């Protein structure tokens, strides 16, 4: 049984065709720079030469068309007809309070996703474009929506409410939602396997450290708190996002520099984080690390602040769960940077955590990186959101029958 996984952004469409029985990735690729000059199509099929071509992609429907045509193409394709695709799994960023799990897409679901768009305008609109394009080209194929927010719907009220008038929650659903849920759920599952335990007996903290970054407390298999909020701006210091700040900073800078809210929000989302702290050096962690290694003082302060904030969240989630059994690192930075894992774990030796320096140096491999006698296990677990979406799609399909 083959599931097509679609991750549709505002100007890109990433896809994978996955055999859900063997979990083998048959094809993966991307349509990039959609509706922008210089569009590109990359299609990598198992045991075949990768196609990497410049083509005109006017919109997401064009992108879907080239993907489906290539999948069934006699020379480059991997399937004879689109009927071989049993279902399509779509990543959807915001499911609001309506979606606490994945769901088979019908007209009501599409309407509800549209309604959630208020909370994540750019993302949800892009996700819907992908859904509509698929619906048009494969009207009979079932589709499933897998939400970034769904995993966090188990958070208790005390974790998701902000300390502002309750009216705003009642009227507009202003609350913490959290993101990267598919990744946190996948990593927590893998952590239990690595630790040879049932998730139901584990207190885990998952650090998804990529360009966007978030930490989640996963108690007995359920998310009970997470660092991102109403939007992905809250929490950790990220590539270009500030993470937590005192909201008064906005009024203060706004007055001093005569800037409006829109401009200030743009500053917090696009000019802050590692980029802002390093004085414009880079938002890319690799650049920050190489400047840090040359003792560049701007990179040193950015990196130290990044590690400090992450360690503080781990400490607070240890308190939230009254203990922790395992800490997991995932995504571009978490999987690859032994340096930052070491800097973060240095704050946590009070837990009886002992990093194994040799294991910590190894990159991108799923493994436990603490010593045998460490009280808390630290793990590197490469995330796999596409596989998780394929699994969820399969599960929903089986449940729906
Ligand atoms: P996103 O999916 O949010 O765009 P990723 O999970 O791909 O982000 O992570 C991107 C980040 O990972 C970038 O900041 C990049 O510099 C960092 N990264 C990738 N490889 C390495 C590495 N070997 N060492 C340190 N950082 C890395």
Coordinates of C-alpha atoms and ligand atoms in Angstrom, one line a residue:
X1 CA 0.0 0.0 0.0
X2 CA 1.5 3.3 -1.1
X3 CA 0.9 6.7 0.5
X4 CA 1.8 10.0 -1.1
X5 CA 2.9 12.5 1.5
X6 CA 2.5 16.2 0.7
X7 CA 4.1 19.0 2.6
X8 CA 3.0 22.2 0.9
X9 CA 4.6 25.5 1.8
X10 CA 3.8 28.9 0.4
X11 CA 6.4 28.6 -2.4
X12 CA 7.4 24.9 -2.2
X13 CA 5.8 21.5 -2.4
X14 CA 7.8 18.6 -0.8
X15 CA 6.6 15.1 -1.5
X16 CA 7.4 11.4 -0.7
X17 CA 5.8 8.2 -1.9
X18 CA 6.1 5.7 0.9
X19 CA 5.2 2.0 1.0
X20 CA 3.5 1.9 4.4
X21 CA 4.0 -1.8 4.9
X22 CA 7.8 -1.8 4.4
X23 CA 8.1 1.9 5.3
X24 CA 10.4 2.2 2.3
X25 CA 10.6 5.6 0.6
X26 CA 10.0 4.9 -3.1
X27 CA 10.3 8.5 -4.3
X28 CA 11.1 11.8 -2.7
X29 CA 11.4 15.3 -4.1
X30 CA 10.4 18.9 -4.2
X31 CA 8.9 21.5 -6.4
X32 CA 10.7 24.7 -5.3
X33 CA 10.2 28.4 -6.0
X34 CA 6.6 27.9 -7.1
X35 CA 5.2 31.1 -8.8
X36 CA 8.7 32.6 -8.4
X37 CA 11.3 33.1 -11.2
X38 CA 13.6 30.0 -11.4
X39 CA 11.3 27.2 -10.3
X40 CA 12.8 23.8 -9.9
X41 CA 11.6 20.2 -9.8
X42 CA 13.6 17.5 -8.1
X43 CA 12.5 13.8 -8.2
X44 CA 14.6 11.1 -6.6
X45 CA 13.4 7.6 -7.1
X46 CA 14.9 4.5 -5.5
X47 CA 17.6 3.0 -7.8
X48 CA 17.1 5.6 -10.5
X49 CA 19.0 8.7 -11.5
X50 CA 17.7 11.9 -9.8
X51 CA 15.8 14.3 -12.0
X52 CA 16.7 17.9 -11.2
X53 CA 15.2 20.3 -13.7
X54 CA 14.4 23.9 -14.1
X55 CA 10.7 24.2 -15.2
X56 CA 8.0 26.8 -15.1
X57 CA 5.7 26.3 -12.1
X58 CA 3.0 28.9 -12.1
X59 CA 1.1 27.6 -9.1
X60 CA 0.7 24.6 -6.8
X61 CA -1.6 22.8 -9.3
X62 CA 1.3 22.9 -11.9
X63 CA 3.5 21.4 -9.2
X64 CA 1.0 18.6 -8.5
X65 CA 0.6 17.9 -12.2
X66 CA 4.4 17.4 -12.8
X67 CA 4.7 15.2 -9.7
X68 CA 1.8 12.9 -10.7
X69 CA 2.9 12.8 -14.3
X70 CA 6.5 11.9 -13.4
X71 CA 5.3 9.2 -10.9
X72 CA 3.5 7.4 -13.7
X73 CA 5.9 8.3 -16.5
X74 CA 7.1 5.2 -18.4
X75 CA 10.8 6.0 -18.2
X76 CA 11.2 7.8 -14.9
X77 CA 8.1 6.7 -13.0
X78 CA 7.7 4.2 -10.3
X79 CA 4.0 3.2 -10.7
X80 CA 1.8 2.3 -13.6
X81 CA -1.2 4.3 -12.7
X82 CA -2.3 6.7 -10.0
X83 CA -4.7 4.0 -8.7
X84 CA -1.6 2.5 -7.1
X85 CA -1.6 5.4 -4.6
X86 CA -4.0 4.3 -1.9
X87 CA -4.1 7.6 -0.1
X88 CA -2.5 11.1 0.2
X89 CA -1.4 12.4 3.6
X90 CA -1.2 16.2 3.9
X91 CA 0.8 18.1 6.5
X92 CA -1.4 20.9 7.9
X93 CA 0.1 23.4 10.2
X94 CA -2.8 24.6 12.4
X95 CA -5.7 22.5 13.5
X96 CA -6.8 24.8 16.3
X97 CA -8.8 23.2 19.1
X98 CA -10.9 21.4 16.5
X99 CA -8.3 18.7 15.6
X100 CA -6.7 16.6 18.3
X101 CA -5.8 13.9 15.8
X102 CA -5.4 13.3 12.1
X103 CA -8.6 13.2 10.1
X104 CA -9.9 12.0 6.7
X105 CA -10.4 15.1 4.6
X106 CA -13.9 16.0 3.4
X107 CA -15.6 19.3 2.7
X108 CA -16.3 19.9 6.4
X109 CA -12.7 19.4 7.3
X110 CA -11.6 21.7 4.5
X111 CA -13.9 24.4 5.9
X112 CA -12.6 23.9 9.4
X113 CA -9.0 24.1 8.2
X114 CA -10.0 27.4 6.4
X115 CA -11.4 28.6 9.7
X116 CA -8.1 27.8 11.5
X117 CA -6.3 29.9 8.9
X118 CA -6.8 33.0 11.1
X119 CA -4.3 31.5 13.5
X120 CA -1.6 30.6 10.8
X121 CA -2.6 32.5 7.7
X122 CA 0.4 31.8 5.4
X123 CA 0.8 28.1 6.4
X124 CA -2.8 26.9 6.4
X125 CA -3.5 28.6 3.1
X126 CA -0.5 26.9 1.5
X127 CA -1.6 23.6 2.9
X128 CA -5.1 24.0 1.5
X129 CA -3.7 24.8 -1.9
X130 CA -2.0 21.4 -1.9
X131 CA -5.2 19.7 -0.8
X132 CA -7.2 21.4 -3.5
X133 CA -4.6 20.6 -6.2
X134 CA -4.7 16.9 -5.2
X135 CA -8.5 16.8 -5.0
X136 CA -8.7 18.1 -8.5
X137 CA -6.3 15.6 -9.9
X138 CA -7.1 12.5 -7.9
X139 CA -10.8 13.1 -6.9
X140 CA -11.4 9.4 -5.8
X141 CA -8.2 9.0 -3.7
X142 CA -8.8 9.4 0.1
X143 CA -6.8 12.2 1.7
X144 CA -5.8 12.6 5.4
X145 CA -4.8 15.8 7.2
X146 CA -2.0 15.5 9.8
X147 CA -1.8 18.6 12.0
X148 CA 1.4 20.0 13.5
X149 CA -0.7 21.1 16.5
X150 CA -2.7 17.9 17.1
X151 CA -0.2 16.1 19.4
X152 CA -0.2 19.1 21.8
X153 CA -4.0 19.1 22.3
X154 CA -3.4 16.9 25.4
X155 CA -1.8 19.9 27.2
X156 CA -3.7 20.7 30.4
X157 CA -5.4 24.1 30.9
X158 CA -2.7 25.4 33.2
X159 CA -0.1 24.8 30.5
X160 CA -2.0 26.2 27.5
X161 CA -3.6 29.3 29.1
X162 CA -1.9 32.7 29.0
X163 CA -2.2 34.9 32.1
X164 CA -4.4 37.4 30.3
X165 CA -8.2 38.1 30.6
X166 CA -9.9 34.7 30.1
X167 CA -12.4 36.5 27.7
X168 CA -9.7 36.4 25.0
X169 CA -9.6 32.6 25.2
X170 CA -13.4 32.4 25.2
X171 CA -13.9 34.8 22.4
X172 CA -10.9 34.1 20.1
X173 CA -9.3 30.9 21.4
X174 CA -6.1 32.8 22.3
X175 CA -3.9 30.1 24.0
X176 CA -0.8 28.0 23.5
X177 CA -1.2 25.5 20.7
X178 CA 2.4 24.4 20.0
X179 CA 3.9 23.1 16.7
X180 CA 6.3 20.4 15.3
X181 CA 3.8 18.0 16.9
X182 CA 4.4 15.3 14.3
X183 CA 8.1 15.4 14.9
X184 CA 7.8 15.4 18.7
X185 CA 5.4 12.4 18.6
X186 CA 7.7 10.5 16.2
X187 CA 10.8 11.1 18.3
X188 CA 9.1 10.2 21.6
X189 CA 8.0 6.9 20.1
X190 CA 11.5 6.1 18.9
X191 CA 12.9 7.1 22.3
X192 CA 10.8 4.5 24.0
X193 CA 12.1 1.9 21.5
X194 CA 15.7 2.9 22.1
X195 CA 15.2 2.8 25.9
X196 CA 13.4 -0.5 25.6
X197 CA 10.4 0.8 27.6
X198 CA 6.8 1.5 27.1
X199 CA 6.1 5.2 26.4
X200 CA 3.4 5.0 29.1
X201 CA 6.1 4.7 31.8
X202 CA 8.4 7.4 30.5
X203 CA 8.9 11.1 31.1
X204 CA 10.6 12.5 28.0
X205 CA 11.7 15.9 26.9
X206 CA 12.1 16.3 23.1
X207 CA 14.2 19.2 21.7
X208 CA 13.4 19.8 18.1
X209 CA 16.2 22.2 17.2
X210 CA 16.1 23.3 13.5
X211 CA 15.6 26.6 11.9
X212 CA 12.4 26.7 13.8
X213 CA 12.9 25.2 17.3
X214 CA 10.7 23.9 20.1
X215 CA 10.9 21.7 23.2
X216 CA 8.1 19.4 24.4
X217 CA 7.4 17.7 27.7
X218 CA 6.0 14.2 26.8
X219 CA 4.7 12.5 29.9
X220 CA 3.5 8.9 29.6
X221 CA 3.2 9.3 25.8
X222 CA 1.3 12.6 25.9
X223 CA 2.4 16.2 25.3
X224 CA 1.8 18.1 28.5
X225 CA 3.7 21.3 27.6
X226 CA 5.5 22.8 24.7
X227 CA 7.6 25.9 24.1
X228 CA 5.8 27.3 21.0
X229 CA 2.6 29.1 21.6
X230 CA -0.3 30.7 19.7
X231 CA 2.2 31.0 16.9
X232 CA 5.7 29.5 16.4
X233 CA 7.2 32.7 17.7
X234 CA 7.2 31.8 21.4
X235 CA 9.9 29.8 23.2
X236 CA 13.4 29.1 22.1
X237 CA 15.8 31.4 20.3
X238 CA 15.5 30.3 16.7
X239 CA 17.2 31.1 13.4
X240 CA 15.4 34.4 12.9
X241 CA 12.7 34.3 15.6
X242 CA 13.2 35.9 19.0
X243 CA 11.4 33.3 21.1
X244 CA 10.2 34.5 24.5
X245 CA 10.5 38.2 25.3
X246 CA 8.8 40.7 27.6
X247 CA 6.0 42.1 25.4
X248 CA 6.8 45.6 26.7
X249 CA 9.9 45.5 24.5
X250 CA 7.5 46.2 21.6
X251 CA 6.0 49.3 23.0
X252 CA 9.4 50.5 24.1
X253 CA 11.2 50.1 20.8
X254 CA 8.1 51.2 18.9
X255 CA 8.2 54.5 20.8
X256 CA 11.9 55.0 20.4
X257 CA 12.0 54.3 16.7
X258 CA 8.5 55.2 15.7
X259 CA 7.7 51.7 14.4
X260 CA 4.3 50.2 14.2
X261 CA 3.2 46.7 15.4
X262 CA 3.5 45.1 11.9
X263 CA 7.1 46.3 11.5
X264 CA 7.9 45.1 15.0
X265 CA 6.4 41.7 14.5
X266 CA 8.4 41.4 11.3
X267 CA 11.5 42.2 13.4
X268 CA 10.7 39.5 15.9
X269 CA 10.0 36.9 13.2
X270 CA 12.6 37.6 10.6
X271 CA 15.5 39.7 12.1
X272 CA 15.9 38.3 15.5
X273 CA 17.1 34.9 17.0
X274 CA 20.6 33.8 16.0
X275 CA 20.6 36.3 13.1
X276 CA 19.7 39.2 15.3
X277 CA 21.9 38.3 18.3
X278 CA 24.9 37.7 16.0
X279 CA 24.5 41.2 14.6
X280 CA 23.4 39.9 11.2
X281 CA 26.2 37.3 11.0
X282 CA 23.8 34.4 9.9
X283 CA 20.6 32.6 10.9
X284 CA 22.3 29.3 9.8
X285 CA 23.6 27.3 12.7
X286 CA 26.6 26.0 10.7
X287 CA 27.8 29.6 10.1
X288 CA 27.3 30.5 13.7
X289 CA 29.3 27.4 14.8
X290 CA 32.2 28.1 12.5
X291 CA 32.4 31.7 13.6
X292 CA 32.2 30.5 17.2
X293 CA 35.1 28.2 16.6
X294 CA 37.1 31.3 15.5
X295 CA 36.1 33.0 18.7
X296 CA 33.9 35.6 16.9
X297 CA 32.3 37.3 19.9
X298 CA 29.0 37.9 18.1
X299 CA 28.7 34.1 17.4
X300 CA 29.8 33.3 20.9
X301 CA 27.0 35.3 22.4
X302 CA 24.4 33.9 20.0
X303 CA 25.3 30.3 20.6
X304 CA 25.5 30.7 24.4
X305 CA 22.1 32.3 24.5
X306 CA 20.6 29.6 22.3
X307 CA 22.0 26.8 24.5
X308 CA 21.1 28.6 27.8
X309 CA 17.5 29.1 26.7
X310 CA 17.1 25.5 25.6
X311 CA 18.6 24.2 28.9
X312 CA 16.2 26.5 30.9
X313 CA 13.2 24.9 29.1
X314 CA 14.5 21.4 29.8
X315 CA 14.8 22.4 33.5
X316 CA 11.3 23.8 33.6
X317 CA 9.8 20.8 31.9
X318 CA 11.7 18.5 34.3
X319 CA 9.8 20.4 37.0
X320 CA 6.5 20.2 35.1
X321 CA 6.8 16.4 35.0
X322 CA 8.4 16.1 38.4
X323 CA 11.3 14.3 36.8
X324 CA 12.7 13.2 33.5
X325 CA 13.9 9.8 32.1
X326 CA 15.1 10.8 28.7
X327 CA 16.1 13.9 26.7
X328 CA 16.0 13.7 22.9
X329 CA 17.7 15.9 20.4
X330 CA 16.3 16.1 16.8
X331 CA 16.2 18.2 13.6
X332 CA 19.1 19.9 11.8
X333 CA 20.9 21.3 14.8
X334 CA 19.8 18.8 17.4
X335 CA 20.9 15.8 15.2
X336 CA 24.1 17.3 14.0
X337 CA 25.7 19.6 16.5
X338 CA 27.6 17.8 19.3
X339 CA 28.8 21.2 20.4
X340 CA 25.4 22.5 21.2
X341 CA 24.3 19.3 22.8
X342 CA 27.3 19.4 25.1
X343 CA 26.7 23.1 26.0
X344 CA 23.0 22.3 26.8
X345 CA 23.8 19.1 28.8
X346 CA 26.5 21.0 30.8
X347 CA 23.6 22.8 32.6
X348 CA 22.0 19.5 33.5
X349 CA 24.6 17.6 35.4
X350 CA 22.5 18.2 38.6
X351 CA 20.2 15.6 37.2
X352 CA 23.0 13.0 37.3
X353 CA 23.2 13.2 33.5
X354 CA 26.6 12.1 32.1
X355 CA 27.2 12.7 28.4
X356 CA 29.6 10.2 26.6
X357 CA 31.9 12.5 24.6
X358 CA 32.7 10.0 21.9
X359 CA 29.1 9.1 21.3
X360 CA 28.1 12.8 21.3
X361 CA 30.5 13.4 18.5
X362 CA 28.8 11.0 16.1
X363 CA 26.4 12.8 13.8
X364 CA 22.8 12.1 12.7
X365 CA 22.7 8.5 13.9
X366 CA 19.9 7.3 16.2
X367 CA 21.6 6.5 19.5
X368 CA 21.9 7.0 23.2
X369 CA 24.7 9.4 23.9
X370 CA 25.0 9.2 27.7
X371 CA 27.2 6.8 29.7
X372 CA 25.8 3.5 31.2
X373 CA 25.6 5.0 34.7
X374 CA 23.9 8.3 33.7
X375 CA 20.6 8.9 35.6
X376 CA 19.0 10.4 32.6
X377 CA 19.4 9.1 29.1
X378 CA 20.2 11.6 26.3
X379 CA 19.4 10.5 22.8
X380 CA 20.0 11.7 19.2
X381 CA 17.0 10.7 17.1
X382 CA 16.7 11.9 13.5
X383 CA 13.2 13.0 13.0
X384 CA 11.0 11.7 10.2
X385 CA 7.8 13.7 9.8
X386 CA 7.0 12.2 6.4
X387 CA 7.0 8.7 7.7
X388 CA 4.9 9.7 10.6
X389 CA 2.4 11.4 8.2
X390 CA 2.3 8.2 6.1
X391 CA 1.7 6.1 9.3
X392 CA -1.1 8.4 10.4
X393 CA -2.7 8.3 7.0
X394 CA -2.7 4.6 7.0
X395 CA -4.1 4.5 10.5
X396 CA -6.9 6.9 9.7
X397 CA -7.8 4.9 6.6
X398 CA -8.0 1.7 8.5
X399 CA -10.1 3.4 11.3
X400 CA -12.4 4.9 8.7
X401 CA -13.3 1.6 7.2
Ligands
LIG1 P1 13.9 23.5 9.2 O1 13.3 22.2 8.9 O2 13.2 24.2 10.4 O3 14.2 24.4 8.1 P2 16.2 21.9 9.8 O4 15.7 20.9 10.8 O5 16.6 21.5 8.4 O6 15.3 23.2 9.8 O7 17.6 22.6 10.5 C1 18.2 23.6 9.8 C2 19.4 24.0 10.8 O8 20.2 22.9 11.0 C3 20.2 25.1 10.1 O9 20.4 26.2 11.1 C4 21.5 24.4 9.9 O10 22.6 25.2 9.9 C5 21.5 23.4 11.0 N1 22.5 22.3 10.7 C6 22.4 21.4 9.6 N2 23.6 20.6 9.6 C7 24.3 21.0 10.7 C8 25.6 20.6 11.2 N3 26.3 19.6 10.7 N4 26.0 21.2 12.3 C9 25.3 22.2 12.9 N5 24.1 22.7 12.4 C10 23.6 22.1 11.3

